[in-house]
Coordinates of C-alpha atoms and ligand atoms in Angstrom, one line a residue:
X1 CA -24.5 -114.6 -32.1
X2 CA -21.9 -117.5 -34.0
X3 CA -22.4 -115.3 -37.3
X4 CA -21.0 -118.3 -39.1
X5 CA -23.8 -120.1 -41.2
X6 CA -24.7 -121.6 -44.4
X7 CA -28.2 -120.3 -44.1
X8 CA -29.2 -117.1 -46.1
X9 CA -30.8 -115.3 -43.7
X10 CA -31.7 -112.1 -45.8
X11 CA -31.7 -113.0 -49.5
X12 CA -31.3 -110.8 -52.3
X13 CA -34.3 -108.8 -52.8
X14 CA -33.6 -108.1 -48.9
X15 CA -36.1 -110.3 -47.4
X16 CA -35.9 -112.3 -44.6
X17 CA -36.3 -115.9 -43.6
X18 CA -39.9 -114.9 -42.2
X19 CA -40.8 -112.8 -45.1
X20 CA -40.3 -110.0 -43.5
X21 CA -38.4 -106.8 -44.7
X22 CA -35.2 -105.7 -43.1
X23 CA -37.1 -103.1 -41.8
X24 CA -40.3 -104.5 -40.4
X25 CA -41.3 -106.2 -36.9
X26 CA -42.7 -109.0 -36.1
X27 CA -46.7 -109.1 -35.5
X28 CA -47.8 -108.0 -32.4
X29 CA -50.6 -108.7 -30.3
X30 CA -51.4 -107.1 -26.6
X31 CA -54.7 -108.2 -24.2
X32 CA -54.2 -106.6 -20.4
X33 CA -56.1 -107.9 -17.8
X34 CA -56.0 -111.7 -18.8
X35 CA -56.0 -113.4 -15.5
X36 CA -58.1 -112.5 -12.6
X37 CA -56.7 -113.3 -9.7
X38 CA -53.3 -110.6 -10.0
X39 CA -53.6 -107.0 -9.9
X40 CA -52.9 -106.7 -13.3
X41 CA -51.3 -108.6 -16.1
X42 CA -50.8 -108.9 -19.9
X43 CA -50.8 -111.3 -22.8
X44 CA -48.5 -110.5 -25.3
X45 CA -47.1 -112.5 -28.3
X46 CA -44.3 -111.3 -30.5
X47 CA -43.7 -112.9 -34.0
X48 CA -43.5 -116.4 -32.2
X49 CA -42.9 -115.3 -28.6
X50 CA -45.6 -115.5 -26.0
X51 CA -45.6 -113.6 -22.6
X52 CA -47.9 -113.6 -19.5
X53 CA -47.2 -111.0 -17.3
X54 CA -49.0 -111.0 -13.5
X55 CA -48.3 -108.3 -11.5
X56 CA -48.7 -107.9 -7.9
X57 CA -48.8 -105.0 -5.3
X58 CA -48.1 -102.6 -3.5
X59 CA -47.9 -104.9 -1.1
X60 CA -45.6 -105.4 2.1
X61 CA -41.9 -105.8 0.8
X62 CA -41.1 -109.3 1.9
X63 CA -38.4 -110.1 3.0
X64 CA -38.4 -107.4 5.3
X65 CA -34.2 -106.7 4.8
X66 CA -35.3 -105.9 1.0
X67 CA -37.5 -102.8 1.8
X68 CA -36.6 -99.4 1.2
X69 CA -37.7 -96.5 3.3
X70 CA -37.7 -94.2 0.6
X71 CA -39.5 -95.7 -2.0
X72 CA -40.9 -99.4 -3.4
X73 CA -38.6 -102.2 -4.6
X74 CA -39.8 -103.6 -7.5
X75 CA -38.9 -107.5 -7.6
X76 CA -39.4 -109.0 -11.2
X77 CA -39.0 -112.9 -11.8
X78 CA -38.2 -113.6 -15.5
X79 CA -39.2 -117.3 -16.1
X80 CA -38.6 -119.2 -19.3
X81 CA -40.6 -122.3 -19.0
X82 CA -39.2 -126.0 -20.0
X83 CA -41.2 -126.0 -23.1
X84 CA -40.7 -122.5 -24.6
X85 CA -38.0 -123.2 -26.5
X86 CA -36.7 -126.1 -29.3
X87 CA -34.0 -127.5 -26.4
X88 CA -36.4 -128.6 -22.9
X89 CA -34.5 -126.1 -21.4
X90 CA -33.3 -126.6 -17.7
X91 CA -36.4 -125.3 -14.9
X92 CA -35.9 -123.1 -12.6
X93 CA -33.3 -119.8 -12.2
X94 CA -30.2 -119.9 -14.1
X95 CA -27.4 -116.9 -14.6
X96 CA -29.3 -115.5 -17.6
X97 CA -32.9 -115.3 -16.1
X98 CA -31.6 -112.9 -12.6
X99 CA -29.7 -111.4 -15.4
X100 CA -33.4 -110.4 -17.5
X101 CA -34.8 -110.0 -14.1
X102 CA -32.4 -107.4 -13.0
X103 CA -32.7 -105.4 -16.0
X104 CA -36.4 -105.4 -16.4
X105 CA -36.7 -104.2 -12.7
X106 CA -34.5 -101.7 -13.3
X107 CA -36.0 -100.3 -16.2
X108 CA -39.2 -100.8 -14.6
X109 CA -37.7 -98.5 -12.0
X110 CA -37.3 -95.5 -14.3
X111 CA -41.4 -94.9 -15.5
X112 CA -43.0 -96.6 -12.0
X113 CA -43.8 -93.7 -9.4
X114 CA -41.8 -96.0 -6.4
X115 CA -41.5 -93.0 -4.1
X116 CA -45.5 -93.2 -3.2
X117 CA -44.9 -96.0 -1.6
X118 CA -42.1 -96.4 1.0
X119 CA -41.4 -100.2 2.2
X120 CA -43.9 -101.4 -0.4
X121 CA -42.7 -104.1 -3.0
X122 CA -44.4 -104.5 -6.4
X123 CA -44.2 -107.9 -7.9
X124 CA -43.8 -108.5 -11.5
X125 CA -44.1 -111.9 -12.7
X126 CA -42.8 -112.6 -16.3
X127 CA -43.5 -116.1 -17.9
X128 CA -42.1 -117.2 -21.3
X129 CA -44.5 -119.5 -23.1
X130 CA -42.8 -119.8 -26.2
X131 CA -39.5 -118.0 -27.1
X132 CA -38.0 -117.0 -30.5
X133 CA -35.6 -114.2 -29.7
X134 CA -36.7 -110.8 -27.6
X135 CA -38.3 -112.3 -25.0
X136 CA -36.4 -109.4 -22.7
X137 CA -38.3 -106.8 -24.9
X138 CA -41.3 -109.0 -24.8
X139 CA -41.3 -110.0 -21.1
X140 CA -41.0 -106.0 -20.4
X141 CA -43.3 -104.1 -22.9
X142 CA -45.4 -106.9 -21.2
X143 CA -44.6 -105.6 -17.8
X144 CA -45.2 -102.4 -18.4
X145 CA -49.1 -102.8 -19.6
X146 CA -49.5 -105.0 -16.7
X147 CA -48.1 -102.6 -14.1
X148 CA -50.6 -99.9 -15.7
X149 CA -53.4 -102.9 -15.6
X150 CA -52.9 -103.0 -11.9
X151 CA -53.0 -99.2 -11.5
X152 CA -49.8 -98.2 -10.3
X153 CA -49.0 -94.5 -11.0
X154 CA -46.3 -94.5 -13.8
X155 CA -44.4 -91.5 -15.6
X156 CA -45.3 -93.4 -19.2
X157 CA -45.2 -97.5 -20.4
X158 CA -42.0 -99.2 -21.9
X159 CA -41.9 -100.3 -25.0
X160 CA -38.9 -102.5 -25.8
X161 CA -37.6 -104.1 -29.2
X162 CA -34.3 -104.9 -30.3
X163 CA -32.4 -103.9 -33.9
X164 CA -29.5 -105.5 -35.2
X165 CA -27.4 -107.3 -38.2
X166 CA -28.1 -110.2 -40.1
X167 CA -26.3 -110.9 -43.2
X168 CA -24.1 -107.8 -43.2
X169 CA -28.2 -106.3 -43.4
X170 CA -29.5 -103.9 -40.5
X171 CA -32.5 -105.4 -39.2
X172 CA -35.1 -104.5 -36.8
X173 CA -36.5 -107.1 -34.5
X174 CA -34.6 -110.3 -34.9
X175 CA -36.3 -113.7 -35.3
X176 CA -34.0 -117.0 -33.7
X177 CA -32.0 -117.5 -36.9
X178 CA -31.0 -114.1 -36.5
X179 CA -30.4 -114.1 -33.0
X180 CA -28.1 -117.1 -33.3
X181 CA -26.3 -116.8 -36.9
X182 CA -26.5 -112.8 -37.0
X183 CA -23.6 -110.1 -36.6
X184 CA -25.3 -108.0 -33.7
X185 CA -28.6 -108.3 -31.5
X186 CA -29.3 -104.6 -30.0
X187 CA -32.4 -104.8 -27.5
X188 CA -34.0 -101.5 -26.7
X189 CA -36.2 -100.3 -24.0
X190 CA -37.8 -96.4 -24.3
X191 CA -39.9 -93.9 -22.5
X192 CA -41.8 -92.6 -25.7
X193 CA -42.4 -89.2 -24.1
X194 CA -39.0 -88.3 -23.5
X195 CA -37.1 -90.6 -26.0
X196 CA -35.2 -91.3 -23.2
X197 CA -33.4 -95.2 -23.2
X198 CA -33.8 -97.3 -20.4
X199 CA -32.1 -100.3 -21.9
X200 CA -29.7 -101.0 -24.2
X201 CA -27.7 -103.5 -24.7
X202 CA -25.7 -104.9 -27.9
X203 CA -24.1 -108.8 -28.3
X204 CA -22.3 -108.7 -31.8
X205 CA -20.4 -106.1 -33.6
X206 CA -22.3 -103.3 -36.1
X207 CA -20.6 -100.0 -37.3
X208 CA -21.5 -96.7 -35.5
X209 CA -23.2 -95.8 -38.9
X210 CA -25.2 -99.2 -38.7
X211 CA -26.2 -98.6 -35.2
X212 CA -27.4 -95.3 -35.7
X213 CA -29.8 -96.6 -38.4
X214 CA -30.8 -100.1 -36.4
X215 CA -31.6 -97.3 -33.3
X216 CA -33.6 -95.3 -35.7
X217 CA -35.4 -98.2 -36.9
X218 CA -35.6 -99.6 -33.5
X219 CA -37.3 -95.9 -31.8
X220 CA -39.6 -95.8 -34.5
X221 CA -41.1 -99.4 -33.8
X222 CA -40.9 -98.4 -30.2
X223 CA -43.3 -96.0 -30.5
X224 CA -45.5 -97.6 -33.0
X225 CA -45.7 -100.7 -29.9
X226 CA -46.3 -98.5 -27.5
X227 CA -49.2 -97.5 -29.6
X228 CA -50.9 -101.4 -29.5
X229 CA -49.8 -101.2 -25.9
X230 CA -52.0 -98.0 -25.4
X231 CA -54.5 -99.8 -27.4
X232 CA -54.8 -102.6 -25.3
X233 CA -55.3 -100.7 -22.5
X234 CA -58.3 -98.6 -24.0
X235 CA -59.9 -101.6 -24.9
X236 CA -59.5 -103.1 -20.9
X237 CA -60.9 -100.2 -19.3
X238 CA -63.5 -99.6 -22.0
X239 CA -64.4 -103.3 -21.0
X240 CA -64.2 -103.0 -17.3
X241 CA -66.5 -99.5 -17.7
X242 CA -69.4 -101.4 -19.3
X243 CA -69.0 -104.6 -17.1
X244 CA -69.7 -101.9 -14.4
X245 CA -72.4 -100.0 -15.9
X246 CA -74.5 -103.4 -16.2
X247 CA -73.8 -104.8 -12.8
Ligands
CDP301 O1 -34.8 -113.7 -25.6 P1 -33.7 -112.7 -25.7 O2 -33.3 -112.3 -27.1 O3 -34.0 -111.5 -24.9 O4 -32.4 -113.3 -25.0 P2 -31.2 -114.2 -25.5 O5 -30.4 -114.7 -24.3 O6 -30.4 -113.4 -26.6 O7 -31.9 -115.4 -26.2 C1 -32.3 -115.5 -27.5 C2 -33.2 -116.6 -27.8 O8 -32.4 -117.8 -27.6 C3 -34.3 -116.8 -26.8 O9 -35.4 -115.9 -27.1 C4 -34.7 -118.2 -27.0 O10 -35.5 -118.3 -28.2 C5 -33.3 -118.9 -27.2 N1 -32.9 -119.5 -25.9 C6 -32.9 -120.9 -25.9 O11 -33.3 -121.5 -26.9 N2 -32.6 -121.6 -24.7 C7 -32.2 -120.8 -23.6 N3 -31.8 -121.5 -22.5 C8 -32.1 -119.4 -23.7 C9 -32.5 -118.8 -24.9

C-alpha cells in the first residue's frame, strides 16, 4: 500500500489492469470435500489465488492448557507456501501468518456452534498455493465451506472479500498491483443472514463517502460468494447421496 507508482492501474474508461470493472470481482471457483483423509476441506481459487482448506475435529484439544471448559477452541494455521508468491518467500510462521491465523479463528468463532463441545478443539488448516492479494478472505470463505464439509453445526458460512482504492477509483476485490500501489485495501468478512461483520480491517486511507460505497460494493459480493459457496456444497452432498445410493 506505497500508492506511489507509474503504473495506470485503472485507465480512463475505468478498467482495470485485469480487465475488470471497478466494480467487479475476481472469478471464483469453490469444490468442498477435495481431500479424503480430513473431515472436511475446500478448494477455492480467487482471480489468481488458490486455497486448500483441511479441517479437523472435534477432537481432544491438544495441548491440554489450551482447552476451554465452556466451549471448543478453534486453532487455525494460515500457511503461505514458499512458491505462492513472485518473491520464494521465507517457510514457516512469520508475524503476519499468527496474525491471519488469529483473525480467521476468531471470525470463525462467531458462526461455529463452539459451546456443543466443551474441551474439544477444531482444527483448521489454511494453505496458500498461489497468492495475488486476499488470501485472508480467501483462506477464510475457504474455511468456512470446509468447516460445513466436515459437519460442524454453524449459525451460517463466511464469506469474506475486500474493497478498496486504486487510482483515486473505489474498487472491489483488489488484484496485487492494487494491493501494493493502491490508496486503501478494506478486507471484509460477513454473516449474510444478519449482515453482521466479523472482520474488517482497512491499510490505506479512503474518505467515509468512499468507504461507504467500497462496503456496499464489498456486502453485495459477499453475498453473491456466499452463493458459489452454498453452491458448492449442494453439489458435495448431492455427490456424496448418490455415492451412497450405489454402494
Ligand atoms: O493476502 P492478503 O491481502 O490477505 O494480505 P496482505 O498482507 O495484504 O498481502 C497482500 C499480498 O502480498 C498477498 O496476497 C501476496 O500476494 C503478497 N505477499 C507476498 O508477496 N509476500 C509475502 N511474504 C506476503 C504477501
Amino acid at each position: 500500500m506505497s500508492g506511489h507508482t507509474d503504473m495506470v492501474l485503472v485507465n480512463d474508461d475505468g478498467i482495470r489492469i485485469d480487465g475488470r470493472k471497478c466494480d467487479e470481482k475476481r472469478p471464483i471457483k469453490i469444490e468442498a470435500g477435495v481431500l479424503k483423509n480430513a473431515d472436511g476441506s475446500c478448494y477455492l481459487e480467487i482471480g489468481k489465488n488458490k486455497v486448500l482448506c483441511a479441517v479437523y475435529g472435534p477432537r481432544e484439544c491438544r495441548p491440554k492448557h489450551m482447552q476451554d471448559p465452556t466451549k471448543a477452541v478453534i486453532q487455525v494455521r494460515y500457511n503461505m507456501q514458499a512458491y505462492s508468491v513472485s518473491d520464494r518467500k521465507r517457510p514457516g510462521t512469520d508475524r503476519r501468518s499468527v496474525e491471519i491465523s488469529k483473525l480467521i479463528s476468531e471470525a470463525l468463532s462467531s458462526v461455529v456452534m463452539t459451546e456443543l463441545y466443551p474441551r474439544a478443539s477444531i482444527d483448521v488448516y489454511i494453505e496458500i498455493l498461489q497468492a495475488n492479494a486476499g488470501t485472508r478472505c480467501a483462506g477464510l470463505s475457504a474455511a468456512s465451506v470446509a468447516l460445513a464439509d466436515a459437519g460442524i453445526p454453524m449459525r451460517d458460512l463466511v464469506p469474506a472479500i475486500a474493497c478498496g482504492k486504486a487510482d483515486g477509483h473505489v474498487v472491489l476485490d483488489l488484484n496485487k498491483e492494487e494491493d501494493n500501489y493502491g490508496q486503501a485495501d478494506v478486507p471484509l468478512a460477513i454473516i449474510p443472514s444478519t449482515d453482521e461483520i466479523v472482520l474488517l480491517q482497512m491499510d490505506g486511507n479512503m474518505t467515509r463517502e468512499e468507504l461507504d460505497r467500497g462496503l456496499d460494493m464489498a456486502f453485495g459480493a459477499a453475498h453473491e460468494l456466499n452463493e458459489i459457496q452454498r453452491d458448492a456444497l449442494k453439489r458435495r452432498y448431492t455427490e456424496k447421496a448418490s455415492k451412497e445410493a450405489s454402494e
